[in-house]
Amino acid sequence: MPSRKELANAIRALTMDAVQIPNSGHPGAPMGMADIAEVLYNDFMKHNPGNPKWADRDRFVMSNGHASMMPYSVLHLTGYDLGIEDLKSFRKLHSKTPGHPEYGYTAGIETTTGPLGQGITNAVGMALAEKVMAAQFNKDGHEIVDHKTYVFLGDGCLMEGISHEACSLAGSFGLSKLICFYDDNNISIDGNVDGWFADDTPKRFEAYGWHVVADVDGHDPEAVKKATEEAIASDKPSLICCKTVIGKGAPNKEGGHHVHGEALGDDEIAATRKNLGWDYEPFVIPEEIYAGWDAKDAGQAAESAWDEKFAAYKAAFPAEAAEFERRMAGDLPANFAEEAEKVIAAINDKAESPATRVASKGALNGFAPILPEFLGGSADLTPSNNTFNDKSVRINDDHGSAAMNFAGNYISYGVREFGMSAIMNGVTLHGGLMPYGATFLMFSEYARNALRMAALMKIRSIFVYTHDSIGLGEDGPTHQAVEQIPTLRMIPNMSVWRPCDTVETAVSWKCAIESKDAPSTLIFSRQNLAFQQRDAATIANIEKGGYVLKDTDGTPDVIVIATGSEVDLAMKAADASSKKVRVVSMPCVEAFEAQDDAYKESVLPKAVKARVAVEAAIMDGWWKYVGTDGAVIGMTSFGESAPAPELFEYFGFTVDNVVKTIDSVA
C-alpha cells in the first residue's frame, strides 16, 4: 500500500505536468495543499465518483480557485469522469479542466471559484442549506440530510471583504458542518504577505464564534487528521489553520511567490521529480497509487446505505419523500403554472396602484403557499424591501435570541449585500431551496460580482432590488440608482425585470421562478405606480419581455417604449399627443430579445422609425431600439436630493416633455 506521502505526491506530479503544457497556471497551492487533500479525501469525504450529484454527499469547495489542479487531480485519482487526457487539456478551449474550477464543466466541481472570497461564501450557503433542509425534512430516526461542507481557502480569500461578511454570519448561525482548511503559506503574488496581511486570523475567527485549530503542520497527515476530527466534533463552524510551504517539493522554487502563478519549467520539474522520489514519466500514475486513491467502491457503498435510509423514510413519510425528491431535482410543483395564473388573475382583478415594492410582497403572498422551497431574506432592509411575506418564518429572529429556527424560511442577513448574494448562490447550488434576497438597487453595486457569478454558472438565484431610480427622492444621489439598470442588463445570461404595476410585478416573479438556467434581478419602485388595464392576451404577452400596452388604429406614427414608473408617463403622453402613438412596455429586455423575429416585428415594426424610449436611468442602452431617427428621455447625470415629483419634473420626466419629444421625431 502506498504511503500517504506517495499518494499526496501524485497530486504534485499531476499538477506540475498539467500546468507545464499550457505554460500557464498555479502550481504552488496544489503542491502545498496536497497532503491536506489526501487526508480529507481518504479519511473523511463522503462522496461517490459514480454519482457526483448524490443528494447527501459532502460538498467540497476550492475557494482559492486558482489552485484548480488540486481538485482536478483528486477527481481524476478518486475515479470521477475526468481522464488523464482531460488533465493534459488543462486550460484549453472547451476542456473539462478550465483555468479555474467552473460549475457545469467538470463532474464533482460544486461551484465556480476564482474571484477570491466567493468560494468560502458559497460554502456558507451550502452549509446553511444543509441545515435548513435537515430541519425541514429530517424526522426522529430518519436523518436523510446529514452531510458536511469542506473548504480550502488561502490568504487572498481571507483578505477579501466578503469573507468577513460570510464568516461572521456563519458563526452567528452556528454552521457546525462547515469545515475550512486555511492554506497559511504566507505568500501571494506580490511576495510574502506579512507586509500587508498581519491579521491574527485565529483570533478573528474565534471572535466570529468559530472553532479554530491554529498552527497545524499542513504537511503532517496525522496532525491534519486530528484537527479535522476535532472540527467534526465541534458544534461550531471550524477553521483549521494549516502551515504549508507553497510549491512543496520543488527544490529551487518552493516557498517563493513565483511558484504561485508560474509553471515550474522543465528543469525544475525534473528536479522536483528527483526530490520527491517520483520516478515516473509525465502523467503516469502507478496502479497502486490509483488503488490508494480509488473511492468508487466506498462511494457506492455510502450512497447505497443512504438509499436504504431514504427507502425507510419514504415508507414512513411518503409525502415528505416525494417533496424532497422534487425539490432536490429542482422541479417546480406540478400545478405551479396553473396556480401562478390564478395568482396573476387575482392581482389583476384587484386593480391596485401601490409601489411595485409593495406589489412584490403581494405577489410573494400568492406564490409562497405554492413554493415551500422559498428561502427569502434581506440585507437589513426587510421593511423597505417588503420581502417578508405571509408565509415567512424567520430563521434568525430580531429579538436578540441566540436560538435559530432552521425550519424557517427567511433570513435577516444584516448589512451584507455581497455576502448575502454569494450565500444565495451557494444555497441554489446545494439544491432543495429557492433563495431570494433583497436590498436597495443602489447597493447591487456591492453585490455585483456575485450576480455575475450566478449568471456565469447559469443558476436560479433571485435578486430583489427596490428604490429603483430618482423616484427614491430625498435621500439623494448617493442612493438614487441611475446607472445600475443598464449595467445589470449588460451581464450576459441575467434577466433584468423592471415592472410598471402589480400585474407586471407578479409576472416578473413568475418568470424568475421558472428560470432554471439563469438568475433574475427584480427591480421595484419606492413610489406608487398606476395600475394598467389589460385584456387576457395582453397579460399573456408580459412574460415575452416587451409588448404592446396601448395601440392605435392602423400604423402608428410613433412608438414610445418605457419601463417601470415611466410606463404610466408614456400612457399619459400618448393620450395627450396629437399623433397616433403606440406604447410598448418593456419590463425585461432580455426576455424580449429571446423572442422570435416575427413577434419582435409585431411589437416594434421596422417601418416605424419614429421612436422614443423613456426610462429614469442612464439612457445609452436604448439607442438600440430607437435608432438614429429616435430619441431617448433618460438620465445623463447623477440625481439630486429633493422630493421625487420635483426630481421627475427637473430631469424632464413630464407629460409635456414626452409629448414634445414625440413631436420632434414624428
PDB file of N, CA and C in Angstrom, residues 281-341:
ATOM      1  N   GLU A 281       7.138   8.867 -15.637  1.00  0.00           N
ATOM      2  CA  GLU A 281       7.024   9.827 -16.731  1.00  0.00           C
ATOM      3  C   GLU A 281       5.833  10.759 -16.478  1.00  0.00           C
ATOM      4  N   PRO A 282       5.782  11.897 -17.179  1.00  0.00           N
ATOM      5  CA  PRO A 282       4.647  12.809 -17.018  1.00  0.00           C
ATOM      6  C   PRO A 282       3.307  12.103 -17.237  1.00  0.00           C
ATOM      7  N   PHE A 283       2.382  12.355 -16.341  1.00  0.00           N
ATOM      8  CA  PHE A 283       1.013  11.850 -16.393  1.00  0.00           C
ATOM      9  C   PHE A 283       0.916  10.329 -16.218  1.00  0.00           C
ATOM     10  N   VAL A 284       1.969   9.711 -15.767  1.00  0.00           N
ATOM     11  CA  VAL A 284       1.929   8.279 -15.471  1.00  0.00           C
ATOM     12  C   VAL A 284       1.724   8.104 -13.969  1.00  0.00           C
ATOM     13  N   ILE A 285       0.645   7.421 -13.610  1.00  0.00           N
ATOM     14  CA  ILE A 285       0.332   7.146 -12.212  1.00  0.00           C
ATOM     15  C   ILE A 285       0.326   5.632 -12.027  1.00  0.00           C
ATOM     16  N   PRO A 286       1.157   5.098 -11.146  1.00  0.00           N
ATOM     17  CA  PRO A 286       1.185   3.642 -10.944  1.00  0.00           C
ATOM     18  C   PRO A 286      -0.159   3.122 -10.442  1.00  0.00           C
ATOM     19  N   GLU A 287      -0.446   1.883 -10.774  1.00  0.00           N
ATOM     20  CA  GLU A 287      -1.732   1.299 -10.403  1.00  0.00           C
ATOM     21  C   GLU A 287      -1.933   1.279  -8.892  1.00  0.00           C
ATOM     22  N   GLU A 288      -0.857   1.063  -8.139  1.00  0.00           N
ATOM     23  CA  GLU A 288      -1.021   1.024  -6.688  1.00  0.00           C
ATOM     24  C   GLU A 288      -1.392   2.404  -6.131  1.00  0.00           C
ATOM     25  N   ILE A 289      -0.944   3.467  -6.806  1.00  0.00           N
ATOM     26  CA  ILE A 289      -1.336   4.828  -6.390  1.00  0.00           C
ATOM     27  C   ILE A 289      -2.818   5.045  -6.692  1.00  0.00           C
ATOM     28  N   TYR A 290      -3.235   4.645  -7.900  1.00  0.00           N
ATOM     29  CA  TYR A 290      -4.668   4.739  -8.230  1.00  0.00           C
ATOM     30  C   TYR A 290      -5.503   3.953  -7.210  1.00  0.00           C
ATOM     31  N   ALA A 291      -5.032   2.774  -6.857  1.00  0.00           N
ATOM     32  CA  ALA A 291      -5.781   1.939  -5.908  1.00  0.00           C
ATOM     33  C   ALA A 291      -5.874   2.620  -4.543  1.00  0.00           C
ATOM     34  N   GLY A 292      -4.812   3.319  -4.158  1.00  0.00           N
ATOM     35  CA  GLY A 292      -4.822   4.004  -2.877  1.00  0.00           C
ATOM     36  C   GLY A 292      -5.784   5.188  -2.835  1.00  0.00           C
ATOM     37  N   TRP A 293      -6.082   5.750  -3.996  1.00  0.00           N
ATOM     38  CA  TRP A 293      -7.000   6.890  -4.075  1.00  0.00           C
ATOM     39  C   TRP A 293      -8.428   6.474  -4.401  1.00  0.00           C
ATOM     40  N   ASP A 294      -8.610   5.324  -5.032  1.00  0.00           N
ATOM     41  CA  ASP A 294      -9.906   4.935  -5.612  1.00  0.00           C
ATOM     42  C   ASP A 294     -11.040   5.003  -4.579  1.00  0.00           C
ATOM     43  N   ALA A 295     -12.052   5.819  -4.897  1.00  0.00           N
ATOM     44  CA  ALA A 295     -13.190   5.993  -3.980  1.00  0.00           C
ATOM     45  C   ALA A 295     -14.489   5.436  -4.550  1.00  0.00           C
ATOM     46  N   LYS A 296     -14.408   4.721  -5.654  1.00  0.00           N
ATOM     47  CA  LYS A 296     -15.648   4.282  -6.324  1.00  0.00           C
ATOM     48  C   LYS A 296     -16.423   3.284  -5.470  1.00  0.00           C
ATOM     49  N   ASP A 297     -15.761   2.259  -4.962  1.00  0.00           N
ATOM     50  CA  ASP A 297     -16.485   1.247  -4.175  1.00  0.00           C
ATOM     51  C   ASP A 297     -17.005   1.835  -2.865  1.00  0.00           C
ATOM     52  N   ALA A 298     -16.149   2.592  -2.173  1.00  0.00           N
ATOM     53  CA  ALA A 298     -16.577   3.193  -0.911  1.00  0.00           C
ATOM     54  C   ALA A 298     -17.703   4.189  -1.137  1.00  0.00           C
ATOM     55  N   GLY A 299     -17.613   4.929  -2.245  1.00  0.00           N
ATOM     56  CA  GLY A 299     -18.662   5.892  -2.554  1.00  0.00           C
ATOM     57  C   GLY A 299     -19.983   5.230  -2.858  1.00  0.00           C
ATOM     58  N   GLN A 300     -19.935   4.150  -3.623  1.00  0.00           N
ATOM     59  CA  GLN A 300     -21.164   3.427  -3.939  1.00  0.00           C
ATOM     60  C   GLN A 300     -21.768   2.817  -2.682  1.00  0.00           C
ATOM     61  N   ALA A 301     -20.920   2.324  -1.800  1.00  0.00           N
ATOM     62  CA  ALA A 301     -21.417   1.749  -0.545  1.00  0.00           C
ATOM     63  C   ALA A 301     -22.080   2.817   0.320  1.00  0.00           C
ATOM     64  N   ALA A 302     -21.473   3.992   0.371  1.00  0.00           N
ATOM     65  CA  ALA A 302     -22.050   5.083   1.167  1.00  0.00           C
ATOM     66  C   ALA A 302     -23.396   5.510   0.599  1.00  0.00           C
ATOM     67  N   GLU A 303     -23.469   5.613  -0.719  1.00  0.00           N
ATOM     68  CA  GLU A 303     -24.749   6.004  -1.323  1.00  0.00           C
ATOM     69  C   GLU A 303     -25.792   4.908  -1.151  1.00  0.00           C
ATOM     70  N   SER A 304     -25.383   3.655  -1.259  1.00  0.00           N
ATOM     71  CA  SER A 304     -26.330   2.549  -1.080  1.00  0.00           C
ATOM     72  C   SER A 304     -26.892   2.541   0.336  1.00  0.00           C
ATOM     73  N   ALA A 305     -26.034   2.834   1.306  1.00  0.00           N
ATOM     74  CA  ALA A 305     -26.506   2.906   2.692  1.00  0.00           C
ATOM     75  C   ALA A 305     -27.522   4.031   2.845  1.00  0.00           C
ATOM     76  N   TRP A 306     -27.247   5.144   2.183  1.00  0.00           N
ATOM     77  CA  TRP A 306     -28.207   6.252   2.229  1.00  0.00           C
ATOM     78  C   TRP A 306     -29.503   5.881   1.512  1.00  0.00           C
ATOM     79  N   ASP A 307     -29.390   5.166   0.404  1.00  0.00           N
ATOM     80  CA  ASP A 307     -30.592   4.736  -0.326  1.00  0.00           C
ATOM     81  C   ASP A 307     -31.502   3.897   0.570  1.00  0.00           C
ATOM     82  N   GLU A 308     -30.905   3.022   1.357  1.00  0.00           N
ATOM     83  CA  GLU A 308     -31.698   2.220   2.293  1.00  0.00           C
ATOM     84  C   GLU A 308     -32.373   3.109   3.337  1.00  0.00           C
ATOM     85  N   LYS A 309     -31.623   4.085   3.810  1.00  0.00           N
ATOM     86  CA  LYS A 309     -32.167   5.020   4.791  1.00  0.00           C
ATOM     87  C   LYS A 309     -33.334   5.812   4.180  1.00  0.00           C
ATOM     88  N   PHE A 310     -33.147   6.246   2.925  1.00  0.00           N
ATOM     89  CA  PHE A 310     -34.197   7.029   2.274  1.00  0.00           C
ATOM     90  C   PHE A 310     -35.424   6.164   1.972  1.00  0.00           C
ATOM     91  N   ALA A 311     -35.195   4.892   1.639  1.00  0.00           N
ATOM     92  CA  ALA A 311     -36.331   3.989   1.388  1.00  0.00           C
ATOM     93  C   ALA A 311     -37.184   3.837   2.645  1.00  0.00           C
ATOM     94  N   ALA A 312     -36.536   3.732   3.797  1.00  0.00           N
ATOM     95  CA  ALA A 312     -37.279   3.645   5.060  1.00  0.00           C
ATOM     96  C   ALA A 312     -38.028   4.944   5.332  1.00  0.00           C
ATOM     97  N   TYR A 313     -37.383   6.048   5.037  1.00  0.00           N
ATOM     98  CA  TYR A 313     -38.020   7.360   5.195  1.00  0.00           C
ATOM     99  C   TYR A 313     -39.245   7.465   4.286  1.00  0.00           C
ATOM    100  N   LYS A 314     -39.072   7.011   3.050  1.00  0.00           N
ATOM    101  CA  LYS A 314     -40.156   7.095   2.072  1.00  0.00           C
ATOM    102  C   LYS A 314     -41.349   6.244   2.488  1.00  0.00           C
ATOM    103  N   ALA A 315     -41.070   5.103   3.081  1.00  0.00           N
ATOM    104  CA  ALA A 315     -42.157   4.237   3.545  1.00  0.00           C
ATOM    105  C   ALA A 315     -42.915   4.873   4.700  1.00  0.00           C
ATOM    106  N   ALA A 316     -42.181   5.559   5.570  1.00  0.00           N
ATOM    107  CA  ALA A 316     -42.807   6.166   6.745  1.00  0.00           C
ATOM    108  C   ALA A 316     -43.419   7.527   6.443  1.00  0.00           C
ATOM    109  N   PHE A 317     -42.809   8.268   5.498  1.00  0.00           N
ATOM    110  CA  PHE A 317     -43.249   9.636   5.199  1.00  0.00           C
ATOM    111  C   PHE A 317     -43.284   9.846   3.684  1.00  0.00           C
ATOM    112  N   PRO A 318     -44.226   9.210   3.001  1.00  0.00           N
ATOM    113  CA  PRO A 318     -44.236   9.253   1.533  1.00  0.00           C
ATOM    114  C   PRO A 318     -44.388  10.656   0.956  1.00  0.00           C
ATOM    115  N   ALA A 319     -45.209  11.485   1.556  1.00  0.00           N
ATOM    116  CA  ALA A 319     -45.409  12.838   1.028  1.00  0.00           C
ATOM    117  C   ALA A 319     -44.141  13.666   1.152  1.00  0.00           C
ATOM    118  N   GLU A 320     -43.496  13.593   2.311  1.00  0.00           N
ATOM    119  CA  GLU A 320     -42.262  14.338   2.525  1.00  0.00           C
ATOM    120  C   GLU A 320     -41.154  13.846   1.597  1.00  0.00           C
ATOM    121  N   ALA A 321     -41.104  12.526   1.385  1.00  0.00           N
ATOM    122  CA  ALA A 321     -40.085  11.967   0.493  1.00  0.00           C
ATOM    123  C   ALA A 321     -40.279  12.461  -0.936  1.00  0.00           C
ATOM    124  N   ALA A 322     -41.520  12.482  -1.387  1.00  0.00           N
ATOM    125  CA  ALA A 322     -41.804  12.964  -2.737  1.00  0.00           C
ATOM    126  C   ALA A 322     -41.432  14.439  -2.870  1.00  0.00           C
ATOM    127  N   GLU A 323     -41.721  15.208  -1.824  1.00  0.00           N
ATOM    128  CA  GLU A 323     -41.375  16.629  -1.842  1.00  0.00           C
ATOM    129  C   GLU A 323     -39.864  16.821  -1.846  1.00  0.00           C
ATOM    130  N   PHE A 324     -39.155  16.019  -1.085  1.00  0.00           N
ATOM    131  CA  PHE A 324     -37.691  16.090  -1.061  1.00  0.00           C
ATOM    132  C   PHE A 324     -37.117  15.793  -2.447  1.00  0.00           C
ATOM    133  N   GLU A 325     -37.616  14.753  -3.078  1.00  0.00           N
ATOM    134  CA  GLU A 325     -37.119  14.388  -4.406  1.00  0.00           C
ATOM    135  C   GLU A 325     -37.405  15.487  -5.417  1.00  0.00           C
ATOM    136  N   ARG A 326     -38.595  16.069  -5.348  1.00  0.00           N
ATOM    137  CA  ARG A 326     -38.941  17.150  -6.279  1.00  0.00           C
ATOM    138  C   ARG A 326     -38.005  18.337  -6.102  1.00  0.00           C
ATOM    139  N   ARG A 327     -37.837  18.719  -4.875  1.00  0.00           N
ATOM    140  CA  ARG A 327     -37.047  19.910  -4.613  1.00  0.00           C
ATOM    141  C   ARG A 327     -35.568  19.710  -4.938  1.00  0.00           C
ATOM    142  N   MET A 328     -35.015  18.550  -4.629  1.00  0.00           N
ATOM    143  CA  MET A 328     -33.614  18.305  -4.964  1.00  0.00           C
ATOM    144  C   MET A 328     -33.394  18.193  -6.463  1.00  0.00           C
ATOM    145  N   ALA A 329     -34.431  17.809  -7.191  1.00  0.00           N
ATOM    146  CA  ALA A 329     -34.337  17.766  -8.657  1.00  0.00           C
ATOM    147  C   ALA A 329     -34.465  19.155  -9.274  1.00  0.00           C
ATOM    148  N   GLY A 330     -34.876  20.134  -8.468  1.00  0.00           N
ATOM    149  CA  GLY A 330     -35.044  21.492  -8.981  1.00  0.00           C
ATOM    150  C   GLY A 330     -36.320  21.695  -9.760  1.00  0.00           C
ATOM    151  N   ASP A 331     -37.270  20.766  -9.619  1.00  0.00           N
ATOM    152  CA  ASP A 331     -38.532  20.874 -10.343  1.00  0.00           C
ATOM    153  C   ASP A 331     -39.524  21.734  -9.569  1.00  0.00           C
ATOM    154  N   LEU A 332     -40.359  22.448 -10.298  1.00  0.00           N
ATOM    155  CA  LEU A 332     -41.448  23.184  -9.673  1.00  0.00           C
ATOM    156  C   LEU A 332     -42.606  22.238  -9.399  1.00  0.00           C
ATOM    157  N   PRO A 333     -43.499  22.596  -8.490  1.00  0.00           N
ATOM    158  CA  PRO A 333     -44.688  21.759  -8.270  1.00  0.00           C
ATOM    159  C   PRO A 333     -45.446  21.546  -9.577  1.00  0.00           C
ATOM    160  N   ALA A 334     -46.044  20.386  -9.724  1.00  0.00           N
ATOM    161  CA  ALA A 334     -46.731  20.041 -10.975  1.00  0.00           C
ATOM    162  C   ALA A 334     -47.823  21.036 -11.322  1.00  0.00           C
ATOM    163  N   ASN A 335     -48.414  21.645 -10.306  1.00  0.00           N
ATOM    164  CA  ASN A 335     -49.520  22.574 -10.558  1.00  0.00           C
ATOM    165  C   ASN A 335     -49.071  24.029 -10.554  1.00  0.00           C
ATOM    166  N   PHE A 336     -47.752  24.267 -10.638  1.00  0.00           N
ATOM    167  CA  PHE A 336     -47.289  25.642 -10.489  1.00  0.00           C
ATOM    168  C   PHE A 336     -47.864  26.568 -11.554  1.00  0.00           C
ATOM    169  N   ALA A 337     -47.768  26.183 -12.820  1.00  0.00           N
ATOM    170  CA  ALA A 337     -48.227  27.072 -13.894  1.00  0.00           C
ATOM    171  C   ALA A 337     -49.699  27.440 -13.705  1.00  0.00           C
ATOM    172  N   GLU A 338     -50.502  26.446 -13.375  1.00  0.00           N
ATOM    173  CA  GLU A 338     -51.936  26.687 -13.173  1.00  0.00           C
ATOM    174  C   GLU A 338     -52.174  27.625 -11.990  1.00  0.00           C
ATOM    175  N   GLU A 339     -51.493  27.370 -10.881  1.00  0.00           N
ATOM    176  CA  GLU A 339     -51.679  28.202  -9.692  1.00  0.00           C
ATOM    177  C   GLU A 339     -51.121  29.605  -9.899  1.00  0.00           C
ATOM    178  N   ALA A 340     -50.023  29.713 -10.633  1.00  0.00           N
ATOM    179  CA  ALA A 340     -49.446  31.025 -10.901  1.00  0.00           C
ATOM    180  C   ALA A 340     -50.401  31.898 -11.705  1.00  0.00           C
ATOM    181  N   GLU A 341     -51.077  31.295 -12.666  1.00  0.00           N
ATOM    182  CA  GLU A 341     -52.052  32.062 -13.448  1.00  0.00           C
ATOM    183  C   GLU A 341     -53.179  32.569 -12.556  1.00  0.00           C
TER     184      GLU A 341
END
